[in-house]
Amino acid sequence: MRLDKWLWHARFFKTRTLAARYVEKSRCRIDGRAVEKPHAAVVPGMVLTFALGPQVKVVRIMALGERRGPAPEARTLYEEIDPT
């Protein structure tokens, strides 16, 4: 699945366009590697690192969503990892 689509499904961004623009600015890392392309492929088990406002989010992808569902459903797509 595309990174921008997964970020949208997981409800980190309101629109897929916002997620794509965010990734294009090299503000996201997959398994420690900076990515610049919104179409970068993600699979369960990968670790994403990105900043949202003043917080740095480190999450492990647990599942790929089939739709952008409600927030409780979106939280099942990832688990947060303590960045320290």
PDB file of N, CA, C and O in Angstrom:
ATOM      1  N   MET A   1       0.843  -1.166   0.000  1.00  0.00           N
ATOM      2  CA  MET A   1       0.000   0.000   0.000  1.00  0.00           C
ATOM      3  C   MET A   1       0.897   1.241   0.000  1.00  0.00           C
ATOM      4  O   MET A   1       1.981   1.234   0.558  1.00  0.00           O
ATOM      5  N   ARG A   2       0.402   2.301  -0.604  1.00  0.00           N
ATOM      6  CA  ARG A   2       1.133   3.569  -0.648  1.00  0.00           C
ATOM      7  C   ARG A   2       1.206   4.197   0.744  1.00  0.00           C
ATOM      8  O   ARG A   2       0.258   4.104   1.522  1.00  0.00           O
ATOM      9  N   LEU A   3       2.336   4.843   1.026  1.00  0.00           N
ATOM     10  CA  LEU A   3       2.534   5.493   2.316  1.00  0.00           C
ATOM     11  C   LEU A   3       1.496   6.581   2.569  1.00  0.00           C
ATOM     12  O   LEU A   3       0.905   6.643   3.650  1.00  0.00           O
ATOM     13  N   ASP A   4       1.242   7.436   1.586  1.00  0.00           N
ATOM     14  CA  ASP A   4       0.278   8.514   1.801  1.00  0.00           C
ATOM     15  C   ASP A   4      -1.127   7.966   2.078  1.00  0.00           C
ATOM     16  O   ASP A   4      -1.855   8.476   2.931  1.00  0.00           O
ATOM     17  N   LYS A   5      -1.482   6.904   1.402  1.00  0.00           N
ATOM     18  CA  LYS A   5      -2.802   6.306   1.611  1.00  0.00           C
ATOM     19  C   LYS A   5      -2.902   5.679   3.001  1.00  0.00           C
ATOM     20  O   LYS A   5      -3.926   5.808   3.676  1.00  0.00           O
ATOM     21  N   TRP A   6      -1.825   5.033   3.447  1.00  0.00           N
ATOM     22  CA  TRP A   6      -1.843   4.435   4.782  1.00  0.00           C
ATOM     23  C   TRP A   6      -1.946   5.514   5.862  1.00  0.00           C
ATOM     24  O   TRP A   6      -2.703   5.369   6.816  1.00  0.00           O
ATOM     25  N   LEU A   7      -1.184   6.601   5.718  1.00  0.00           N
ATOM     26  CA  LEU A   7      -1.248   7.692   6.695  1.00  0.00           C
ATOM     27  C   LEU A   7      -2.659   8.284   6.769  1.00  0.00           C
ATOM     28  O   LEU A   7      -3.134   8.652   7.839  1.00  0.00           O
ATOM     29  N   TRP A   8      -3.330   8.349   5.632  1.00  0.00           N
ATOM     30  CA  TRP A   8      -4.700   8.846   5.580  1.00  0.00           C
ATOM     31  C   TRP A   8      -5.660   7.851   6.242  1.00  0.00           C
ATOM     32  O   TRP A   8      -6.506   8.219   7.040  1.00  0.00           O
ATOM     33  N   HIS A   9      -5.512   6.559   5.920  1.00  0.00           N
ATOM     34  CA  HIS A   9      -6.362   5.523   6.528  1.00  0.00           C
ATOM     35  C   HIS A   9      -6.195   5.494   8.044  1.00  0.00           C
ATOM     36  O   HIS A   9      -7.166   5.271   8.768  1.00  0.00           O
ATOM     37  N   ALA A  10      -4.967   5.711   8.516  1.00  0.00           N
ATOM     38  CA  ALA A  10      -4.683   5.664   9.954  1.00  0.00           C
ATOM     39  C   ALA A  10      -5.079   6.972  10.652  1.00  0.00           C
ATOM     40  O   ALA A  10      -4.871   7.123  11.846  1.00  0.00           O
ATOM     41  N   ARG A  11      -5.615   7.915   9.885  1.00  0.00           N
ATOM     42  CA  ARG A  11      -6.143   9.180  10.401  1.00  0.00           C
ATOM     43  C   ARG A  11      -5.095  10.102  11.002  1.00  0.00           C
ATOM     44  O   ARG A  11      -5.355  10.864  11.910  1.00  0.00           O
ATOM     45  N   PHE A  12      -3.873  10.068  10.460  1.00  0.00           N
ATOM     46  CA  PHE A  12      -2.868  11.037  10.867  1.00  0.00           C
ATOM     47  C   PHE A  12      -3.054  12.348  10.096  1.00  0.00           C
ATOM     48  O   PHE A  12      -2.599  13.389  10.535  1.00  0.00           O
ATOM     49  N   PHE A  13      -3.722  12.277   8.931  1.00  0.00           N
ATOM     50  CA  PHE A  13      -3.990  13.457   8.109  1.00  0.00           C
ATOM     51  C   PHE A  13      -5.447  13.440   7.674  1.00  0.00           C
ATOM     52  O   PHE A  13      -6.018  12.377   7.443  1.00  0.00           O
ATOM     53  N   LYS A  14      -6.029  14.644   7.520  1.00  0.00           N
ATOM     54  CA  LYS A  14      -7.441  14.755   7.133  1.00  0.00           C
ATOM     55  C   LYS A  14      -7.686  14.343   5.693  1.00  0.00           C
ATOM     56  O   LYS A  14      -8.754  13.836   5.373  1.00  0.00           O
ATOM     57  N   THR A  15      -6.711  14.607   4.814  1.00  0.00           N
ATOM     58  CA  THR A  15      -6.877  14.238   3.407  1.00  0.00           C
ATOM     59  C   THR A  15      -5.635  13.512   2.912  1.00  0.00           C
ATOM     60  O   THR A  15      -4.543  13.671   3.464  1.00  0.00           O
ATOM     61  N   ARG A  16      -5.823  12.748   1.870  1.00  0.00           N
ATOM     62  CA  ARG A  16      -4.693  12.036   1.275  1.00  0.00           C
ATOM     63  C   ARG A  16      -3.728  13.023   0.630  1.00  0.00           C
ATOM     64  O   ARG A  16      -2.524  12.813   0.629  1.00  0.00           O
ATOM     65  N   THR A  17      -4.239  14.131   0.100  1.00  0.00           N
ATOM     66  CA  THR A  17      -3.400  15.160  -0.500  1.00  0.00           C
ATOM     67  C   THR A  17      -2.459  15.767   0.534  1.00  0.00           C
ATOM     68  O   THR A  17      -1.273  15.964   0.264  1.00  0.00           O
ATOM     69  N   LEU A  18      -2.960  16.043   1.725  1.00  0.00           N
ATOM     70  CA  LEU A  18      -2.107  16.563   2.793  1.00  0.00           C
ATOM     71  C   LEU A  18      -1.027  15.556   3.171  1.00  0.00           C
ATOM     72  O   LEU A  18       0.124  15.924   3.400  1.00  0.00           O
ATOM     73  N   ALA A  19      -1.379  14.291   3.229  1.00  0.00           N
ATOM     74  CA  ALA A  19      -0.403  13.249   3.547  1.00  0.00           C
ATOM     75  C   ALA A  19       0.676  13.176   2.472  1.00  0.00           C
ATOM     76  O   ALA A  19       1.867  13.069   2.783  1.00  0.00           O
ATOM     77  N   ALA A  20       0.279  13.261   1.208  1.00  0.00           N
ATOM     78  CA  ALA A  20       1.246  13.205   0.105  1.00  0.00           C
ATOM     79  C   ALA A  20       2.200  14.397   0.150  1.00  0.00           C
ATOM     80  O   ALA A  20       3.409  14.245  -0.022  1.00  0.00           O
ATOM     81  N   ARG A  21       1.673  15.583   0.395  1.00  0.00           N
ATOM     82  CA  ARG A  21       2.528  16.779   0.483  1.00  0.00           C
ATOM     83  C   ARG A  21       3.504  16.668   1.641  1.00  0.00           C
ATOM     84  O   ARG A  21       4.654  17.088   1.540  1.00  0.00           O
ATOM     85  N   TYR A  22       3.050  16.140   2.758  1.00  0.00           N
ATOM     86  CA  TYR A  22       3.908  15.972   3.924  1.00  0.00           C
ATOM     87  C   TYR A  22       5.084  15.046   3.601  1.00  0.00           C
ATOM     88  O   TYR A  22       6.228  15.349   3.911  1.00  0.00           O
ATOM     89  N   VAL A  23       4.800  13.919   2.966  1.00  0.00           N
ATOM     90  CA  VAL A  23       5.847  12.956   2.632  1.00  0.00           C
ATOM     91  C   VAL A  23       6.823  13.558   1.619  1.00  0.00           C
ATOM     92  O   VAL A  23       8.040  13.348   1.720  1.00  0.00           O
ATOM     93  N   GLU A  24       6.328  14.318   0.653  1.00  0.00           N
ATOM     94  CA  GLU A  24       7.193  14.929  -0.365  1.00  0.00           C
ATOM     95  C   GLU A  24       8.225  15.877   0.241  1.00  0.00           C
ATOM     96  O   GLU A  24       9.276  16.091  -0.343  1.00  0.00           O
ATOM     97  N   LYS A  25       7.928  16.430   1.401  1.00  0.00           N
ATOM     98  CA  LYS A  25       8.861  17.351   2.049  1.00  0.00           C
ATOM     99  C   LYS A  25       9.895  16.608   2.897  1.00  0.00           C
ATOM    100  O   LYS A  25      10.567  17.202   3.722  1.00  0.00           O
ATOM    101  N   SER A  26      10.025  15.285   2.709  1.00  0.00           N
ATOM    102  CA  SER A  26      11.000  14.442   3.415  1.00  0.00           C
ATOM    103  C   SER A  26      10.846  14.493   4.923  1.00  0.00           C
ATOM    104  O   SER A  26      11.816  14.540   5.659  1.00  0.00           O
ATOM    105  N   ARG A  27       9.645  14.511   5.370  1.00  0.00           N
ATOM    106  CA  ARG A  27       9.409  14.553   6.805  1.00  0.00           C
ATOM    107  C   ARG A  27       9.024  13.198   7.375  1.00  0.00           C
ATOM    108  O   ARG A  27       8.513  13.120   8.476  1.00  0.00           O
ATOM    109  N   CYS A  28       9.252  12.161   6.640  1.00  0.00           N
ATOM    110  CA  CYS A  28       8.851  10.836   7.083  1.00  0.00           C
ATOM    111  C   CYS A  28       9.992   9.850   6.846  1.00  0.00           C
ATOM    112  O   CYS A  28      10.702   9.953   5.856  1.00  0.00           O
ATOM    113  N   ARG A  29      10.138   8.916   7.770  1.00  0.00           N
ATOM    114  CA  ARG A  29      11.153   7.871   7.629  1.00  0.00           C
ATOM    115  C   ARG A  29      10.487   6.506   7.748  1.00  0.00           C
ATOM    116  O   ARG A  29       9.616   6.310   8.596  1.00  0.00           O
ATOM    117  N   ILE A  30      10.920   5.601   6.904  1.00  0.00           N
ATOM    118  CA  ILE A  30      10.467   4.214   6.974  1.00  0.00           C
ATOM    119  C   ILE A  30      11.674   3.386   7.370  1.00  0.00           C
ATOM    120  O   ILE A  30      12.682   3.364   6.655  1.00  0.00           O
ATOM    121  N   ASP A  31      11.578   2.717   8.506  1.00  0.00           N
ATOM    122  CA  ASP A  31      12.690   1.915   9.039  1.00  0.00           C
ATOM    123  C   ASP A  31      13.993   2.712   9.070  1.00  0.00           C
ATOM    124  O   ASP A  31      15.057   2.211   8.729  1.00  0.00           O
ATOM    125  N   GLY A  32      13.911   3.988   9.436  1.00  0.00           N
ATOM    126  CA  GLY A  32      15.084   4.837   9.576  1.00  0.00           C
ATOM    127  C   GLY A  32      15.574   5.478   8.293  1.00  0.00           C
ATOM    128  O   GLY A  32      16.508   6.262   8.302  1.00  0.00           O
ATOM    129  N   ARG A  33      14.943   5.178   7.169  1.00  0.00           N
ATOM    130  CA  ARG A  33      15.359   5.709   5.871  1.00  0.00           C
ATOM    131  C   ARG A  33      14.386   6.805   5.452  1.00  0.00           C
ATOM    132  O   ARG A  33      13.176   6.600   5.408  1.00  0.00           O
ATOM    133  N   ALA A  34      14.927   7.983   5.141  1.00  0.00           N
ATOM    134  CA  ALA A  34      14.075   9.097   4.714  1.00  0.00           C
ATOM    135  C   ALA A  34      13.427   8.775   3.373  1.00  0.00           C
ATOM    136  O   ALA A  34      14.078   8.235   2.479  1.00  0.00           O
ATOM    137  N   VAL A  35      12.151   9.087   3.251  1.00  0.00           N
ATOM    138  CA  VAL A  35      11.433   8.872   1.994  1.00  0.00           C
ATOM    139  C   VAL A  35      10.894  10.205   1.494  1.00  0.00           C
ATOM    140  O   VAL A  35      10.512  11.063   2.277  1.00  0.00           O
ATOM    141  N   GLU A  36      10.898  10.375   0.185  1.00  0.00           N
ATOM    142  CA  GLU A  36      10.415  11.600  -0.443  1.00  0.00           C
ATOM    143  C   GLU A  36       9.235  11.349  -1.367  1.00  0.00           C
ATOM    144  O   GLU A  36       8.663  12.288  -1.892  1.00  0.00           O
ATOM    145  N   LYS A  37       8.900  10.104  -1.574  1.00  0.00           N
ATOM    146  CA  LYS A  37       7.840   9.757  -2.516  1.00  0.00           C
ATOM    147  C   LYS A  37       6.602   9.250  -1.780  1.00  0.00           C
ATOM    148  O   LYS A  37       6.683   8.306  -0.998  1.00  0.00           O
ATOM    149  N   PRO A  38       5.451   9.870  -2.030  1.00  0.00           N
ATOM    150  CA  PRO A  38       4.225   9.419  -1.379  1.00  0.00           C
ATOM    151  C   PRO A  38       3.823   8.003  -1.781  1.00  0.00           C
ATOM    152  O   PRO A  38       3.087   7.342  -1.067  1.00  0.00           O
ATOM    153  N   HIS A  39       4.342   7.528  -2.907  1.00  0.00           N
ATOM    154  CA  HIS A  39       3.967   6.190  -3.365  1.00  0.00           C
ATOM    155  C   HIS A  39       4.882   5.099  -2.799  1.00  0.00           C
ATOM    156  O   HIS A  39       4.778   3.945  -3.209  1.00  0.00           O
ATOM    157  N   ALA A  40       5.751   5.441  -1.836  1.00  0.00           N
ATOM    158  CA  ALA A  40       6.601   4.431  -1.207  1.00  0.00           C
ATOM    159  C   ALA A  40       5.714   3.338  -0.610  1.00  0.00           C
ATOM    160  O   ALA A  40       4.695   3.621   0.013  1.00  0.00           O
ATOM    161  N   ALA A  41       6.113   2.097  -0.825  1.00  0.00           N
ATOM    162  CA  ALA A  41       5.303   0.971  -0.361  1.00  0.00           C
ATOM    163  C   ALA A  41       5.544   0.694   1.120  1.00  0.00           C
ATOM    164  O   ALA A  41       6.681   0.746   1.593  1.00  0.00           O
ATOM    165  N   VAL A  42       4.477   0.431   1.838  1.00  0.00           N
ATOM    166  CA  VAL A  42       4.569   0.043   3.243  1.00  0.00           C
ATOM    167  C   VAL A  42       3.859  -1.287   3.442  1.00  0.00           C
ATOM    168  O   VAL A  42       2.896  -1.609   2.740  1.00  0.00           O
ATOM    169  N   VAL A  43       4.379  -2.069   4.382  1.00  0.00           N
ATOM    170  CA  VAL A  43       3.793  -3.368   4.728  1.00  0.00           C
ATOM    171  C   VAL A  43       3.791  -3.492   6.251  1.00  0.00           C
ATOM    172  O   VAL A  43       4.547  -2.794   6.934  1.00  0.00           O
ATOM    173  N   PRO A  44       2.965  -4.366   6.784  1.00  0.00           N
ATOM    174  CA  PRO A  44       2.970  -4.558   8.234  1.00  0.00           C
ATOM    175  C   PRO A  44       4.365  -4.938   8.741  1.00  0.00           C
ATOM    176  O   PRO A  44       5.101  -5.668   8.080  1.00  0.00           O
ATOM    177  N   GLY A  45       4.713  -4.390   9.901  1.00  0.00           N
ATOM    178  CA  GLY A  45       6.016  -4.648  10.494  1.00  0.00           C
ATOM    179  C   GLY A  45       6.994  -3.496  10.321  1.00  0.00           C
ATOM    180  O   GLY A  45       7.959  -3.382  11.066  1.00  0.00           O
ATOM    181  N   MET A  46       6.753  -2.634   9.349  1.00  0.00           N
ATOM    182  CA  MET A  46       7.623  -1.483   9.134  1.00  0.00           C
ATOM    183  C   MET A  46       7.414  -0.458  10.246  1.00  0.00           C
ATOM    184  O   MET A  46       6.329  -0.355  10.809  1.00  0.00           O
ATOM    185  N   VAL A  47       8.468   0.321  10.531  1.00  0.00           N
ATOM    186  CA  VAL A  47       8.400   1.365  11.546  1.00  0.00           C
ATOM    187  C   VAL A  47       8.465   2.718  10.854  1.00  0.00           C
ATOM    188  O   VAL A  47       9.383   2.984  10.075  1.00  0.00           O
ATOM    189  N   LEU A  48       7.472   3.566  11.125  1.00  0.00           N
ATOM    190  CA  LEU A  48       7.419   4.911  10.565  1.00  0.00           C
ATOM    191  C   LEU A  48       7.775   5.923  11.644  1.00  0.00           C
ATOM    192  O   LEU A  48       7.326   5.798  12.783  1.00  0.00           O
ATOM    193  N   THR A  49       8.562   6.923  11.266  1.00  0.00           N
ATOM    194  CA  THR A  49       8.914   8.016  12.162  1.00  0.00           C
ATOM    195  C   THR A  49       8.584   9.315  11.453  1.00  0.00           C
ATOM    196  O   THR A  49       9.028   9.528  10.325  1.00  0.00           O
ATOM    197  N   PHE A  50       7.799  10.164  12.115  1.00  0.00           N
ATOM    198  CA  PHE A  50       7.436  11.448  11.519  1.00  0.00           C
ATOM    199  C   PHE A  50       7.007  12.398  12.623  1.00  0.00           C
ATOM    200  O   PHE A  50       6.612  11.989  13.705  1.00  0.00           O
ATOM    201  N   ALA A  51       7.134  13.689  12.344  1.00  0.00           N
ATOM    202  CA  ALA A  51       6.758  14.715  13.314  1.00  0.00           C
ATOM    203  C   ALA A  51       5.370  15.249  12.977  1.00  0.00           C
ATOM    204  O   ALA A  51       5.085  15.567  11.831  1.00  0.00           O
ATOM    205  N   LEU A  52       4.536  15.334  14.000  1.00  0.00           N
ATOM    206  CA  LEU A  52       3.220  15.953  13.872  1.00  0.00           C
ATOM    207  C   LEU A  52       3.156  17.046  14.923  1.00  0.00           C
ATOM    208  O   LEU A  52       3.054  16.753  16.115  1.00  0.00           O
ATOM    209  N   GLY A  53       3.263  18.277  14.468  1.00  0.00           N
ATOM    210  CA  GLY A  53       3.312  19.391  15.414  1.00  0.00           C
ATOM    211  C   GLY A  53       4.575  19.283  16.249  1.00  0.00           C
ATOM    212  O   GLY A  53       5.643  18.987  15.734  1.00  0.00           O
ATOM    213  N   PRO A  54       4.459  19.451  17.564  1.00  0.00           N
ATOM    214  CA  PRO A  54       5.647  19.375  18.415  1.00  0.00           C
ATOM    215  C   PRO A  54       6.043  17.942  18.780  1.00  0.00           C
ATOM    216  O   PRO A  54       7.074  17.724  19.392  1.00  0.00           O
ATOM    217  N   GLN A  55       5.239  16.963  18.393  1.00  0.00           N
ATOM    218  CA  GLN A  55       5.500  15.572  18.757  1.00  0.00           C
ATOM    219  C   GLN A  55       6.160  14.803  17.624  1.00  0.00           C
ATOM    220  O   GLN A  55       5.869  15.024  16.454  1.00  0.00           O
ATOM    221  N   VAL A  56       7.032  13.872  17.995  1.00  0.00           N
ATOM    222  CA  VAL A  56       7.595  12.931  17.031  1.00  0.00           C
ATOM    223  C   VAL A  56       6.863  11.612  17.245  1.00  0.00           C
ATOM    224  O   VAL A  56       6.848  11.070  18.351  1.00  0.00           O
ATOM    225  N   LYS A  57       6.237  11.132  16.189  1.00  0.00           N
ATOM    226  CA  LYS A  57       5.495   9.877  16.256  1.00  0.00           C
ATOM    227  C   LYS A  57       6.385   8.755  15.723  1.00  0.00           C
ATOM    228  O   LYS A  57       6.987   8.886  14.660  1.00  0.00           O
ATOM    229  N   VAL A  58       6.449   7.675  16.474  1.00  0.00           N
ATOM    230  CA  VAL A  58       7.126   6.465  16.029  1.00  0.00           C
ATOM    231  C   VAL A  58       6.095   5.362  16.146  1.00  0.00           C
ATOM    232  O   VAL A  58       5.642   5.042  17.251  1.00  0.00           O
ATOM    233  N   VAL A  59       5.707   4.805  15.010  1.00  0.00           N
ATOM    234  CA  VAL A  59       4.657   3.786  15.002  1.00  0.00           C
ATOM    235  C   VAL A  59       5.083   2.576  14.179  1.00  0.00           C
ATOM    236  O   VAL A  59       5.817   2.704  13.209  1.00  0.00           O
ATOM    237  N   ARG A  60       4.628   1.420  14.609  1.00  0.00           N
ATOM    238  CA  ARG A  60       4.840   0.183  13.852  1.00  0.00           C
ATOM    239  C   ARG A  60       3.541  -0.135  13.139  1.00  0.00           C
ATOM    240  O   ARG A  60       2.464  -0.141  13.756  1.00  0.00           O
ATOM    241  N   ILE A  61       3.615  -0.371  11.854  1.00  0.00           N
ATOM    242  CA  ILE A  61       2.426  -0.703  11.076  1.00  0.00           C
ATOM    243  C   ILE A  61       2.002  -2.126  11.427  1.00  0.00           C
ATOM    244  O   ILE A  61       2.791  -3.067  11.295  1.00  0.00           O
ATOM    245  N   MET A  62       0.778  -2.261  11.884  1.00  0.00           N
ATOM    246  CA  MET A  62       0.250  -3.569  12.267  1.00  0.00           C
ATOM    247  C   MET A  62      -0.640  -4.169  11.178  1.00  0.00           C
ATOM    248  O   MET A  62      -0.753  -5.383  11.080  1.00  0.00           O
ATOM    249  N   ALA A  63      -1.286  -3.302  10.395  1.00  0.00           N
ATOM    250  CA  ALA A  63      -2.195  -3.774   9.353  1.00  0.00           C
ATOM    251  C   ALA A  63      -2.351  -2.686   8.300  1.00  0.00           C
ATOM    252  O   ALA A  63      -2.042  -1.525   8.542  1.00  0.00           O
ATOM    253  N   LEU A  64      -2.817  -3.090   7.146  1.00  0.00           N
ATOM    254  CA  LEU A  64      -3.131  -2.160   6.064  1.00  0.00           C
ATOM    255  C   LEU A  64      -4.642  -2.016   6.017  1.00  0.00           C
ATOM    256  O   LEU A  64      -5.364  -3.004   5.949  1.00  0.00           O
ATOM    257  N   GLY A  65      -5.123  -0.815   6.073  1.00  0.00           N
ATOM    258  CA  GLY A  65      -6.559  -0.595   6.073  1.00  0.00           C
ATOM    259  C   GLY A  65      -7.147  -0.732   4.684  1.00  0.00           C
ATOM    260  O   GLY A  65      -6.514  -0.426   3.687  1.00  0.00           O
ATOM    261  N   GLU A  66      -8.380  -1.212   4.628  1.00  0.00           N
ATOM    262  CA  GLU A  66      -9.080  -1.301   3.348  1.00  0.00           C
ATOM    263  C   GLU A  66      -9.919  -0.061   3.091  1.00  0.00           C
ATOM    264  O   GLU A  66     -10.351   0.176   1.974  1.00  0.00           O
ATOM    265  N   ARG A  67     -10.146   0.717   4.159  1.00  0.00           N
ATOM    266  CA  ARG A  67     -10.931   1.933   4.023  1.00  0.00           C
ATOM    267  C   ARG A  67     -10.520   2.889   5.131  1.00  0.00           C
ATOM    268  O   ARG A  67      -9.843   2.503   6.072  1.00  0.00           O
ATOM    269  N   ARG A  68     -10.970   4.126   5.028  1.00  0.00           N
ATOM    270  CA  ARG A  68     -10.716   5.100   6.087  1.00  0.00           C
ATOM    271  C   ARG A  68     -11.913   5.064   7.014  1.00  0.00           C
ATOM    272  O   ARG A  68     -12.903   5.757   6.840  1.00  0.00           O
ATOM    273  N   GLY A  69     -11.815   4.221   8.017  1.00  0.00           N
ATOM    274  CA  GLY A  69     -12.921   4.030   8.930  1.00  0.00           C
ATOM    275  C   GLY A  69     -12.867   4.973  10.111  1.00  0.00           C
ATOM    276  O   GLY A  69     -12.081   5.927  10.140  1.00  0.00           O
ATOM    277  N   PRO A  70     -13.688   4.708  11.121  1.00  0.00           N
ATOM    278  CA  PRO A  70     -13.704   5.546  12.316  1.00  0.00           C
ATOM    279  C   PRO A  70     -12.389   5.432  13.099  1.00  0.00           C
ATOM    280  O   PRO A  70     -11.606   4.503  12.895  1.00  0.00           O
ATOM    281  N   ALA A  71     -12.177   6.382  14.004  1.00  0.00           N
ATOM    282  CA  ALA A  71     -10.926   6.448  14.758  1.00  0.00           C
ATOM    283  C   ALA A  71     -10.577   5.147  15.493  1.00  0.00           C
ATOM    284  O   ALA A  71      -9.415   4.726  15.450  1.00  0.00           O
ATOM    285  N   PRO A  72     -11.525   4.488  16.163  1.00  0.00           N
ATOM    286  CA  PRO A  72     -11.159   3.232  16.840  1.00  0.00           C
ATOM    287  C   PRO A  72     -10.634   2.175  15.862  1.00  0.00           C
ATOM    288  O   PRO A  72      -9.714   1.425  16.178  1.00  0.00           O
ATOM    289  N   GLU A  73     -11.187   2.135  14.679  1.00  0.00           N
ATOM    290  CA  GLU A  73     -10.718   1.195  13.657  1.00  0.00           C
ATOM    291  C   GLU A  73      -9.329   1.600  13.165  1.00  0.00           C
ATOM    292  O   GLU A  73      -8.461   0.757  12.947  1.00  0.00           O
ATOM    293  N   ALA A  74      -9.102   2.895  13.005  1.00  0.00           N
ATOM    294  CA  ALA A  74      -7.811   3.387  12.526  1.00  0.00           C
ATOM    295  C   ALA A  74      -6.698   3.073  13.518  1.00  0.00           C
ATOM    296  O   ALA A  74      -5.569   2.776  13.111  1.00  0.00           O
ATOM    297  N   ARG A  75      -6.992   3.107  14.807  1.00  0.00           N
ATOM    298  CA  ARG A  75      -5.957   2.824  15.810  1.00  0.00           C
ATOM    299  C   ARG A  75      -5.497   1.373  15.783  1.00  0.00           C
ATOM    300  O   ARG A  75      -4.439   1.052  16.323  1.00  0.00           O
ATOM    301  N   THR A  76      -6.263   0.487  15.175  1.00  0.00           N
ATOM    302  CA  THR A  76      -5.840  -0.917  15.075  1.00  0.00           C
ATOM    303  C   THR A  76      -4.812  -1.109  13.968  1.00  0.00           C
ATOM    304  O   THR A  76      -4.220  -2.181  13.872  1.00  0.00           O
ATOM    305  N   LEU A  77      -4.589  -0.100  13.147  1.00  0.00           N
ATOM    306  CA  LEU A  77      -3.635  -0.207  12.041  1.00  0.00           C
ATOM    307  C   LEU A  77      -2.180  -0.033  12.481  1.00  0.00           C
ATOM    308  O   LEU A  77      -1.265  -0.362  11.743  1.00  0.00           O
ATOM    309  N   TYR A  78      -1.967   0.490  13.696  1.00  0.00           N
ATOM    310  CA  TYR A  78      -0.605   0.753  14.160  1.00  0.00           C
ATOM    311  C   TYR A  78      -0.501   0.618  15.666  1.00  0.00           C
ATOM    312  O   TYR A  78      -1.506   0.606  16.372  1.00  0.00           O
ATOM    313  N   GLU A  79       0.736   0.494  16.141  1.00  0.00           N
ATOM    314  CA  GLU A  79       1.008   0.579  17.567  1.00  0.00           C
ATOM    315  C   GLU A  79       2.093   1.619  17.764  1.00  0.00           C
ATOM    316  O   GLU A  79       3.060   1.658  16.999  1.00  0.00           O
ATOM    317  N   GLU A  80       1.918   2.453  18.749  1.00  0.00           N
ATOM    318  CA  GLU A  80       2.897   3.499  19.019  1.00  0.00           C
ATOM    319  C   GLU A  80       4.089   2.921  19.770  1.00  0.00           C
ATOM    320  O   GLU A  80       3.932   2.090  20.647  1.00  0.00           O
ATOM    321  N   ILE A  81       5.260   3.412  19.394  1.00  0.00           N
ATOM    322  CA  ILE A  81       6.504   3.008  20.028  1.00  0.00           C
ATOM    323  C   ILE A  81       7.070   4.248  20.705  1.00  0.00           C
ATOM    324  O   ILE A  81       7.076   5.325  20.122  1.00  0.00           O
ATOM    325  N   ASP A  82       7.567   4.106  21.910  1.00  0.00           N
ATOM    326  CA  ASP A  82       8.164   5.240  22.611  1.00  0.00           C
ATOM    327  C   ASP A  82       9.458   5.638  21.897  1.00  0.00           C
ATOM    328  O   ASP A  82      10.354   4.814  21.742  1.00  0.00           O
ATOM    329  N   PRO A  83       9.579   6.906  21.440  1.00  0.00           N
ATOM    330  CA  PRO A  83      10.761   7.311  20.673  1.00  0.00           C
ATOM    331  C   PRO A  83      12.048   7.396  21.487  1.00  0.00           C
ATOM    332  O   PRO A  83      13.119   7.521  20.918  1.00  0.00           O
ATOM    333  N   THR A  84      11.968   7.313  22.801  1.00  0.00           N
ATOM    334  CA  THR A  84      13.201   7.401  23.603  1.00  0.00           C
ATOM    335  C   THR A  84      13.793   6.067  23.880  1.00  0.00           C
ATOM    336  O   THR A  84      13.197   5.057  23.797  1.00  0.00           O
TER     337      THR A  84
END
